[in-house]
PDB file of C-alpha atoms and ligand atoms in Angstrom:
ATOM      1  CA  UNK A  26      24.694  26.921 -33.270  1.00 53.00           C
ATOM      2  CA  UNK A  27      24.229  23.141 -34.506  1.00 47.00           C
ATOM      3  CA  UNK A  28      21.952  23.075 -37.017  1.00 65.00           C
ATOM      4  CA  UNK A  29      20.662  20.276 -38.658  1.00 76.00           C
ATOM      5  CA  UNK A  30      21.760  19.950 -42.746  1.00 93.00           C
ATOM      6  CA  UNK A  31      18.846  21.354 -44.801  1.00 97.00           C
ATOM      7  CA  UNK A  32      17.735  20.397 -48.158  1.00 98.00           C
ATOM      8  CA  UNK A  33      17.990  22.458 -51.302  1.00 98.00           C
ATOM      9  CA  UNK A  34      16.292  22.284 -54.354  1.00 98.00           C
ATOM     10  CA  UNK A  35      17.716  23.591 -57.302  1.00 98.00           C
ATOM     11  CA  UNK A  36      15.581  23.292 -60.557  1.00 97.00           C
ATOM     12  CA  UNK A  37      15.889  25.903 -64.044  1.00 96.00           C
ATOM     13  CA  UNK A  38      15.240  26.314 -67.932  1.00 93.00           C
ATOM     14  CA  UNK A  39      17.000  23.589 -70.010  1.00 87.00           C
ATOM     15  CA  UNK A  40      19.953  25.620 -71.337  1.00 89.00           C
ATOM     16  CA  UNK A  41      19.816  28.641 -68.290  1.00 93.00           C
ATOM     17  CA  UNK A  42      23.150  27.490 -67.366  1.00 92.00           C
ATOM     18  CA  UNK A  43      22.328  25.700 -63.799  1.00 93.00           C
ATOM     19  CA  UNK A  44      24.669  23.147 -64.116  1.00 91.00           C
ATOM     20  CA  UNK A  45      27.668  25.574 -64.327  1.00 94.00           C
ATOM     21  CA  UNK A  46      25.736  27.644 -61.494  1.00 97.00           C
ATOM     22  CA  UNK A  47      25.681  24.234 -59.075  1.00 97.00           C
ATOM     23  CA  UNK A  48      29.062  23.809 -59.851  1.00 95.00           C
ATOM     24  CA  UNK A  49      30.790  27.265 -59.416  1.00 97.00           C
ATOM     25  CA  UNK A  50      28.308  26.910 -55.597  1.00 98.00           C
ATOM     26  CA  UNK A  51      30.021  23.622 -54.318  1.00 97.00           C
ATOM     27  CA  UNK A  52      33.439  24.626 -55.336  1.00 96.00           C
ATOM     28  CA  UNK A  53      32.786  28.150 -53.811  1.00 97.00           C
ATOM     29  CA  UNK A  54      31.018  27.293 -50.725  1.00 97.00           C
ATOM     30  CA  UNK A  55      30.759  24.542 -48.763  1.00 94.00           C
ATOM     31  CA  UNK A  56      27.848  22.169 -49.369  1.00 97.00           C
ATOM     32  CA  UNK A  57      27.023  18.811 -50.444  1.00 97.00           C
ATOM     33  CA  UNK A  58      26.132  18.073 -54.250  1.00 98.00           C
ATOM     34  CA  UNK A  59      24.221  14.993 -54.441  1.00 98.00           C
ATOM     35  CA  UNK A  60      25.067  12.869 -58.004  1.00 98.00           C
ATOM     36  CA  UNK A  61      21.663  11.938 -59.726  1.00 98.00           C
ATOM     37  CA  UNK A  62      21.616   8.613 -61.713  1.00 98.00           C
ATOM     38  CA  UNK A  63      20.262   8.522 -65.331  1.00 98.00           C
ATOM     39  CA  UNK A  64      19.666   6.431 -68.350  1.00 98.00           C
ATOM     40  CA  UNK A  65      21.109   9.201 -70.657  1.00 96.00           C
ATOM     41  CA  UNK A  66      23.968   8.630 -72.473  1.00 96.00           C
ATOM     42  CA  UNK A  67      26.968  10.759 -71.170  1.00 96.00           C
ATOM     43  CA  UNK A  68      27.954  14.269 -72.693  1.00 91.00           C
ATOM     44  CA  UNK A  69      31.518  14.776 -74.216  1.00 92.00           C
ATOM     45  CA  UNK A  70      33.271  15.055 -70.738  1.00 93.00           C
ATOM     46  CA  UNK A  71      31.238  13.933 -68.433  1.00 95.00           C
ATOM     47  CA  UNK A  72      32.481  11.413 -65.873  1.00 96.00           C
ATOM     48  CA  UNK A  73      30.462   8.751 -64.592  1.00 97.00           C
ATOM     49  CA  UNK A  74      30.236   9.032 -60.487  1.00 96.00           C
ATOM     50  CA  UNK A  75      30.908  12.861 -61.144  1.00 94.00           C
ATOM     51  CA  UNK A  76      28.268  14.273 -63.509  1.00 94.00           C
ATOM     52  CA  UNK A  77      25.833  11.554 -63.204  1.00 97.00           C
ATOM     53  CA  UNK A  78      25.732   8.086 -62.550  1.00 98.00           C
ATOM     54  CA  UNK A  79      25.207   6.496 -65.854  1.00 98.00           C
ATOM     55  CA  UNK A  80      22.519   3.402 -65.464  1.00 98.00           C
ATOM     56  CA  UNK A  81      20.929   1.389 -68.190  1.00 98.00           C
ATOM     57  CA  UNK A  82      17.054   1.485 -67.879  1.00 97.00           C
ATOM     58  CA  UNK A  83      17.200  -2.066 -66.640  1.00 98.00           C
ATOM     59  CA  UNK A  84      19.571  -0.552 -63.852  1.00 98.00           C
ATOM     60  CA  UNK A  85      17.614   2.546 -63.071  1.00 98.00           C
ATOM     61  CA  UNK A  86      14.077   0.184 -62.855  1.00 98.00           C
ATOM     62  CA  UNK A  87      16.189  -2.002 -60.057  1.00 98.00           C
ATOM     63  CA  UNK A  88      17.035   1.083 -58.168  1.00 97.00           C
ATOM     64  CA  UNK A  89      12.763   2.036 -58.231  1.00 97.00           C
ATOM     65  CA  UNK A  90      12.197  -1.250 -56.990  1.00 98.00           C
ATOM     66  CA  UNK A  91      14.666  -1.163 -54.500  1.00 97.00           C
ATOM     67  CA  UNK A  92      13.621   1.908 -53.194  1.00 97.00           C
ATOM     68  CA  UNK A  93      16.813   3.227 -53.634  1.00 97.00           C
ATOM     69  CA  UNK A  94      15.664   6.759 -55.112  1.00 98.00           C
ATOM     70  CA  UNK A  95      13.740   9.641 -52.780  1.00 97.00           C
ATOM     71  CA  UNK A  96      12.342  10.976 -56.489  1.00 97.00           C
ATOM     72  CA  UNK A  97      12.910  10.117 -60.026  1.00 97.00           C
ATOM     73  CA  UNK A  98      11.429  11.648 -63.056  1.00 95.00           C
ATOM     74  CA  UNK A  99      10.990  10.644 -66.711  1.00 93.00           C
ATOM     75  CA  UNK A 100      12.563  13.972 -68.905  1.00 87.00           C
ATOM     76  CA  UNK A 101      12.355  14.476 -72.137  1.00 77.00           C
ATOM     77  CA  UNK A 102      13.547  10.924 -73.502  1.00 87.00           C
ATOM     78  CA  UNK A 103      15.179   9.357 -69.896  1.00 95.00           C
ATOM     79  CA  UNK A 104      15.158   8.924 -66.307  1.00 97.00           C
ATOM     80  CA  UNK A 105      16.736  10.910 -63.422  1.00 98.00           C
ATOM     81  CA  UNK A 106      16.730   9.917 -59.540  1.00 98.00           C
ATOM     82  CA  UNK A 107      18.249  11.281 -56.809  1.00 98.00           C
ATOM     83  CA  UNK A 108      19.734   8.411 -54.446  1.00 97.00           C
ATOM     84  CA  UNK A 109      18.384   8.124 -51.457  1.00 97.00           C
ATOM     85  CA  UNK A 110      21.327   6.855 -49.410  1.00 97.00           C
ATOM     86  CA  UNK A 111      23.967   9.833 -49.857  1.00 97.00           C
ATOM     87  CA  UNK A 112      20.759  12.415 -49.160  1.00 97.00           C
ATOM     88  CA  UNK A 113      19.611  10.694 -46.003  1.00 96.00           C
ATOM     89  CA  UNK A 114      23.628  10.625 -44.806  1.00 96.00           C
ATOM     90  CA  UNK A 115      24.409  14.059 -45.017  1.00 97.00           C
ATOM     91  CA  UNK A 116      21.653  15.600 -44.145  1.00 96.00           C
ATOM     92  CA  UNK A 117      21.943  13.230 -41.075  1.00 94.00           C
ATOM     93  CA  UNK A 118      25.344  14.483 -40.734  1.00 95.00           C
ATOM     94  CA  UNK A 119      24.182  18.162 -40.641  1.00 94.00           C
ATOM     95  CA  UNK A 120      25.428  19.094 -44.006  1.00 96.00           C
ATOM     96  CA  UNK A 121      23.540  21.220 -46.632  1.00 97.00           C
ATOM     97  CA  UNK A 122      22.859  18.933 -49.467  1.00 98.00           C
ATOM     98  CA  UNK A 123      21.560  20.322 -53.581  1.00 98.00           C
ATOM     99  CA  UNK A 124      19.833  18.535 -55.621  1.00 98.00           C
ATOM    100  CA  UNK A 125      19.705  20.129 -59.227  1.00 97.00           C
ATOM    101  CA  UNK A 126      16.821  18.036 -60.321  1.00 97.00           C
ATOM    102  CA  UNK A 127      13.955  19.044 -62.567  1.00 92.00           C
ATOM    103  CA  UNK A 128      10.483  20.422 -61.553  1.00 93.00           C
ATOM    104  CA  UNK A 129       8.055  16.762 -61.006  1.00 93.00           C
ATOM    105  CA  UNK A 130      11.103  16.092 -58.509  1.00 96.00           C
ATOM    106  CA  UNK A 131      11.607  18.973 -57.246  1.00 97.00           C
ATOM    107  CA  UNK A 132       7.354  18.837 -56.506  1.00 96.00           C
ATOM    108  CA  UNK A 133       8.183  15.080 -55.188  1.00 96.00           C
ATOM    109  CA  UNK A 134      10.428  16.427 -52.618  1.00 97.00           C
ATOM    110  CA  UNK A 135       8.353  19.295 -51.321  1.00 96.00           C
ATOM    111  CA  UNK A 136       5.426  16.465 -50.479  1.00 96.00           C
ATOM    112  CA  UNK A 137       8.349  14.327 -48.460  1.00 95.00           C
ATOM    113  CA  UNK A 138      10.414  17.045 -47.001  1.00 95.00           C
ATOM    114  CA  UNK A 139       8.534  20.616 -46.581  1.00 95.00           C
ATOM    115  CA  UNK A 140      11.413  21.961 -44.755  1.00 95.00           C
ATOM    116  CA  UNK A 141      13.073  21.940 -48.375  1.00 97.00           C
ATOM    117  CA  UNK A 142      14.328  24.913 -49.813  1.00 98.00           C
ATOM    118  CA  UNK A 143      13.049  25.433 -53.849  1.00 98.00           C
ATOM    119  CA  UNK A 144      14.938  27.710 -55.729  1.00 98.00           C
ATOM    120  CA  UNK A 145      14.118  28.492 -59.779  1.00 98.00           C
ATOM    121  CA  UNK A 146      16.854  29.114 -62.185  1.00 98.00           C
ATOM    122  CA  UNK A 147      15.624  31.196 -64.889  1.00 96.00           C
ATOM    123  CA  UNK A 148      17.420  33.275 -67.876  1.00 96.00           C
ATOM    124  CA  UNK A 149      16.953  36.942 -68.277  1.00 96.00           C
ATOM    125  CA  UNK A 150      14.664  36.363 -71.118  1.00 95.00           C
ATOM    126  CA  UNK A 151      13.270  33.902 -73.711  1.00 94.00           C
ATOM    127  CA  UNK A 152      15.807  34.419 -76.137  1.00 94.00           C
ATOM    128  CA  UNK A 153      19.053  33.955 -74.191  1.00 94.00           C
ATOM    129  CA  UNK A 154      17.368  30.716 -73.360  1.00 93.00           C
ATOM    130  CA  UNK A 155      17.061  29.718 -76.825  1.00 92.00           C
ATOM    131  CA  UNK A 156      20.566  31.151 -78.135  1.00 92.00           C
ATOM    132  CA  UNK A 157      22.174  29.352 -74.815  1.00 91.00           C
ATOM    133  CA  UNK A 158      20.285  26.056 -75.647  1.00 90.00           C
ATOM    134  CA  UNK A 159      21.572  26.713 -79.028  1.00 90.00           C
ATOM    135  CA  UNK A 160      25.439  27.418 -78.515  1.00 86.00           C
ATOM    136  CA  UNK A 161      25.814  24.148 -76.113  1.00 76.00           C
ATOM    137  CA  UNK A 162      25.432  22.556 -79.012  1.00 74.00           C
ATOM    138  CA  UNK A 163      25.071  19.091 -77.588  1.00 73.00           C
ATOM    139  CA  UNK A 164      21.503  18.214 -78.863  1.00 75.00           C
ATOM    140  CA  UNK A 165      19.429  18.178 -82.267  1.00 85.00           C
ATOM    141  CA  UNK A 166      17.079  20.876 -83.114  1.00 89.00           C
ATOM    142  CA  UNK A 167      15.121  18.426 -82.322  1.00 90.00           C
ATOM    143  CA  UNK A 168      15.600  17.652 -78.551  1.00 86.00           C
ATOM    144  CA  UNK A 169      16.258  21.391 -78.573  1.00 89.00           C
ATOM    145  CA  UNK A 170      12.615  22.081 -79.745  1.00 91.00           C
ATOM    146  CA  UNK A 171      11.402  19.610 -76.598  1.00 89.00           C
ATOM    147  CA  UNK A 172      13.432  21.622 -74.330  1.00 87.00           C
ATOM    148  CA  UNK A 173      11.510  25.073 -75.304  1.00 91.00           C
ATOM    149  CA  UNK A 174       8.682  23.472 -75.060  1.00 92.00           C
ATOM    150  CA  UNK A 175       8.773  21.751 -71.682  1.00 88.00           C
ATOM    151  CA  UNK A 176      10.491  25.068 -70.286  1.00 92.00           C
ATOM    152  CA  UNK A 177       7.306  26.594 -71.693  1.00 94.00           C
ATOM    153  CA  UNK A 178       5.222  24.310 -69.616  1.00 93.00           C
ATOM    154  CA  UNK A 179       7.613  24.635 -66.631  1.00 92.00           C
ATOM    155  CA  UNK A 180       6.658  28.250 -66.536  1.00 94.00           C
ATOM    156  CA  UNK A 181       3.532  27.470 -64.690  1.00 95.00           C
ATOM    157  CA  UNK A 182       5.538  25.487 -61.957  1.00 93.00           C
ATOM    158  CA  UNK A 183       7.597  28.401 -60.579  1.00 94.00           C
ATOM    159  CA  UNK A 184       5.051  29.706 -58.119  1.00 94.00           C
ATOM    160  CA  UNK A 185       5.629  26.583 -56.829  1.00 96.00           C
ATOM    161  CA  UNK A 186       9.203  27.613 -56.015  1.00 98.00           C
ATOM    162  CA  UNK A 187      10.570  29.726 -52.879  1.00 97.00           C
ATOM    163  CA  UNK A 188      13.085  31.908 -55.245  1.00 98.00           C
ATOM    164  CA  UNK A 189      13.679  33.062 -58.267  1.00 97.00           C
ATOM    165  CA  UNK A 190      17.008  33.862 -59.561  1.00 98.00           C
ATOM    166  CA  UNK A 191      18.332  34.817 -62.457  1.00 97.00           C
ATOM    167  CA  UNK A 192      21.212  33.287 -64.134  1.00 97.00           C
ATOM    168  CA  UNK A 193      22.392  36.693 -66.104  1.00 96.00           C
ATOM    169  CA  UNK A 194      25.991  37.156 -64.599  1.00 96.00           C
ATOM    170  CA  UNK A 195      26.986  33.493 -63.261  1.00 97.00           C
ATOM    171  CA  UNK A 196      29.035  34.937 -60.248  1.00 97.00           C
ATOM    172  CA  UNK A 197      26.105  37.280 -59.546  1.00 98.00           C
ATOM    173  CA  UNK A 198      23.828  34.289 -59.324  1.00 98.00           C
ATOM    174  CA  UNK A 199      26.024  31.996 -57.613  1.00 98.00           C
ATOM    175  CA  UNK A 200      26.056  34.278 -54.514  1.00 98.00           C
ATOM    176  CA  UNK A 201      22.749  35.070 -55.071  1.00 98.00           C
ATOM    177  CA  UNK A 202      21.609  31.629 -54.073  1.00 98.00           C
ATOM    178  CA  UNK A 203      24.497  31.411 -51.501  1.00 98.00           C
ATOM    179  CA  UNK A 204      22.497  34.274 -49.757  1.00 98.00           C
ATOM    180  CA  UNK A 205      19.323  33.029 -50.070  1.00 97.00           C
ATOM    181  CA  UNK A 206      20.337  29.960 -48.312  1.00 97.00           C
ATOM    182  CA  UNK A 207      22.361  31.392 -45.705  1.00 96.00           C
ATOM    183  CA  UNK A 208      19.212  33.845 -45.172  1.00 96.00           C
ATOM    184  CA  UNK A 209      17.080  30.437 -44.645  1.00 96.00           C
ATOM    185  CA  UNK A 210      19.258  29.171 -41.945  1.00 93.00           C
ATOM    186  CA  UNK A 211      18.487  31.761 -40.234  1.00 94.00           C
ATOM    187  CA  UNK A 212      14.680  31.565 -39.953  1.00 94.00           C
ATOM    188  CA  UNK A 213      13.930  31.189 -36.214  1.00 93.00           C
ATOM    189  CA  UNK A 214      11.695  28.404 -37.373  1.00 92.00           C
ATOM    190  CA  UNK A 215      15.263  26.017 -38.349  1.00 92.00           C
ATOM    191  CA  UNK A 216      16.711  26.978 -34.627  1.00 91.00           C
ATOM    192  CA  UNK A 217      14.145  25.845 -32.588  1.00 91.00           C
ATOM    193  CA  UNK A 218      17.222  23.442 -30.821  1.00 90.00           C
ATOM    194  CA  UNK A 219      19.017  26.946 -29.778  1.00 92.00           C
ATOM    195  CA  UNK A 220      16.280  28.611 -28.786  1.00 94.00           C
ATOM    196  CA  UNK A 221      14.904  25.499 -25.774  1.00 95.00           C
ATOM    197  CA  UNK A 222      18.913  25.595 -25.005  1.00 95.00           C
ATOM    198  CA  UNK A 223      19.062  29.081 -24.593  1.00 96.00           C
ATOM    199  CA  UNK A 224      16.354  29.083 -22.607  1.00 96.00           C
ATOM    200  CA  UNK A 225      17.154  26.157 -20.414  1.00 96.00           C
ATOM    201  CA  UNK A 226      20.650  27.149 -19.573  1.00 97.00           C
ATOM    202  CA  UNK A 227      19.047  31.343 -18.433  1.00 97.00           C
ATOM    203  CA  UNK A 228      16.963  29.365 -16.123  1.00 96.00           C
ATOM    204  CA  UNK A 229      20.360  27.403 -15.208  1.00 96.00           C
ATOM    205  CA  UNK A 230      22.102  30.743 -14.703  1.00 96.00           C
ATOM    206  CA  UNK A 231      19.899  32.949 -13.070  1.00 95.00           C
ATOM    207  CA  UNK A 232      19.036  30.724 -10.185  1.00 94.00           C
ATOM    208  CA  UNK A 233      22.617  30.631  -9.862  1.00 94.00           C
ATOM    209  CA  UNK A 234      21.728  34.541  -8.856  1.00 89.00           C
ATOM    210  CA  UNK A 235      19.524  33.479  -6.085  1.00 73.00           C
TER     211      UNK A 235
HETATM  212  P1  5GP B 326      20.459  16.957 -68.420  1.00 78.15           P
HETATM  213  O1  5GP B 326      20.119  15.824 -69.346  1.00 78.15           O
HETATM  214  O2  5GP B 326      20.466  18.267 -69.176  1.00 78.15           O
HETATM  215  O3  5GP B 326      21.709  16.721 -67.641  1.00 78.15           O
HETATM  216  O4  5GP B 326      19.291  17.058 -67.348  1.00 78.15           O
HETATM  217  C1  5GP B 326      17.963  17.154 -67.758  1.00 78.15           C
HETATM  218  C2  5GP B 326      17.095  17.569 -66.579  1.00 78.15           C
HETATM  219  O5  5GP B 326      17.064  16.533 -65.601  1.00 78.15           O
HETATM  220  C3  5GP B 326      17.626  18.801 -65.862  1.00 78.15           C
HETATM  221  O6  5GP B 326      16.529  19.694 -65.676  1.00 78.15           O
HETATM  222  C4  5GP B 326      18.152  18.276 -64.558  1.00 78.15           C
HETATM  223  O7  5GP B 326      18.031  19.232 -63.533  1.00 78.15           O
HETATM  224  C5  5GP B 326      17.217  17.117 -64.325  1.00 78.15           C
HETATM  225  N1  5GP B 326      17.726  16.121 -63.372  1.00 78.15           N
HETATM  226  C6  5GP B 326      19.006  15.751 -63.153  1.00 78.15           C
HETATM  227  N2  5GP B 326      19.063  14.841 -62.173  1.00 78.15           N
HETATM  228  C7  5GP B 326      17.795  14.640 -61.751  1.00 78.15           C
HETATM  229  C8  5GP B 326      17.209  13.806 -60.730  1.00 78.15           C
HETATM  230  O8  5GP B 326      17.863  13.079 -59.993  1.00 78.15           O
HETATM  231  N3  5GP B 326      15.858  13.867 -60.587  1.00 78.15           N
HETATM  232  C9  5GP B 326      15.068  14.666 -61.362  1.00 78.15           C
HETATM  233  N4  5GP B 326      13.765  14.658 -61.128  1.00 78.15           N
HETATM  234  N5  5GP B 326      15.594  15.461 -62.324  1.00 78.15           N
HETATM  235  C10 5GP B 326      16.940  15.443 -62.510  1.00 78.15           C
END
């Protein structure tokens, strides 16, 4: 069947591990992970073009007026946008593209493309969270304390998402989202193309019958 690429949203809890999640998925199975930019400073070993692009704010504000992002989002203390360019190209291409972006994104992309598919990373409790946000030990207590808090408020944006999935054994969750997207491509809804072909080429056939 040739499907068109579809768009996948993945968005979770500070500290719930996503970013090892949308890793272990790309190297796993075979879809396209679109590189946000942001004005945060990198992370021991993180590689700029790989992890993130790094920008400077002045940077990042060229890239808004340029129209160069399909969402940004202030976080915490920086920006994050999602480049329009390498989106627009592989979904073009047919490929599956992921976007782990947070949630006023992931709401931004819903209002452009509604075909999108959300999914919510989310820890099998509170206190994992906190003890995983803890044992990265990359931030301040703090940052750390902003974290809880926005994840607090991000509670009341997961209705908002099509899945929920929790992040309690990573290779458990990793297919877990694998199946949830395969399921979507699927939905007679994405293969409306097959369905007028199939039809035309019966029609084709069976007055070949005549
Ligand atoms: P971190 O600083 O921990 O790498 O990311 C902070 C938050 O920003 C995470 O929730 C991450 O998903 C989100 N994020 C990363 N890239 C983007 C982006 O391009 N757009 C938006 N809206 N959020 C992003």
């Amino acid at each position: 069947m040739n499907k068109s690429g579809m768009l996948i949203v993945i968005s979770g809890f500070s500290g719930v591990g996503k970013g090892t999640v949308v890793k272990k998925l790309v190297e796993r199975y075979d879809y396209s992970l679109s590189v946000s930019a942001t004005t945060r400073a990198p992370r021991p070993g993180e590689t700029d073009g790989v992890d993130y692009h790094f920008k400077t704010v002045k940077e990042f504000q060229n890239l808004i007026d340029y129209n160069g992002f399909i969402e940004w989002a202030q976080y915490v203390e920086n920006y994050y946008g999602t480049p329009k360019k390498f989106v627009e190209d592989e979904l073009a291409k047919g490929n599956n593209v992921i976007l782990e972006i947070e949630v006023q994104g992931a709401m931004h992309i819903k209002e452009q493309y509604p075909d999108a598919v959300l999914i919510f990373i989310t820890a099998p409790n509170a206190q994992t969270l906190k003890e995983r946000l803890e044992g990265r030990g990359t931030e301040d207590a703090k940052v750390i304390s902003k974290r809880l808090k926005r994840a607090f408020e991000e509670t009341d944006d997961m209705v908002q998402y099509d899945y929920l999935v929790v992040n309690d054994d990573i290779d458990v969750c990793v297919d877990d989202i694998h199946s949830v997207i395969q399921a979507e491509s699927f939905k007679t809804s994405r293969n409306a193309e097959y369905t007028d072909n199939m039809k035309f080429e019966l029609e084709v056939i069976r007055k070949t019958y005549n």
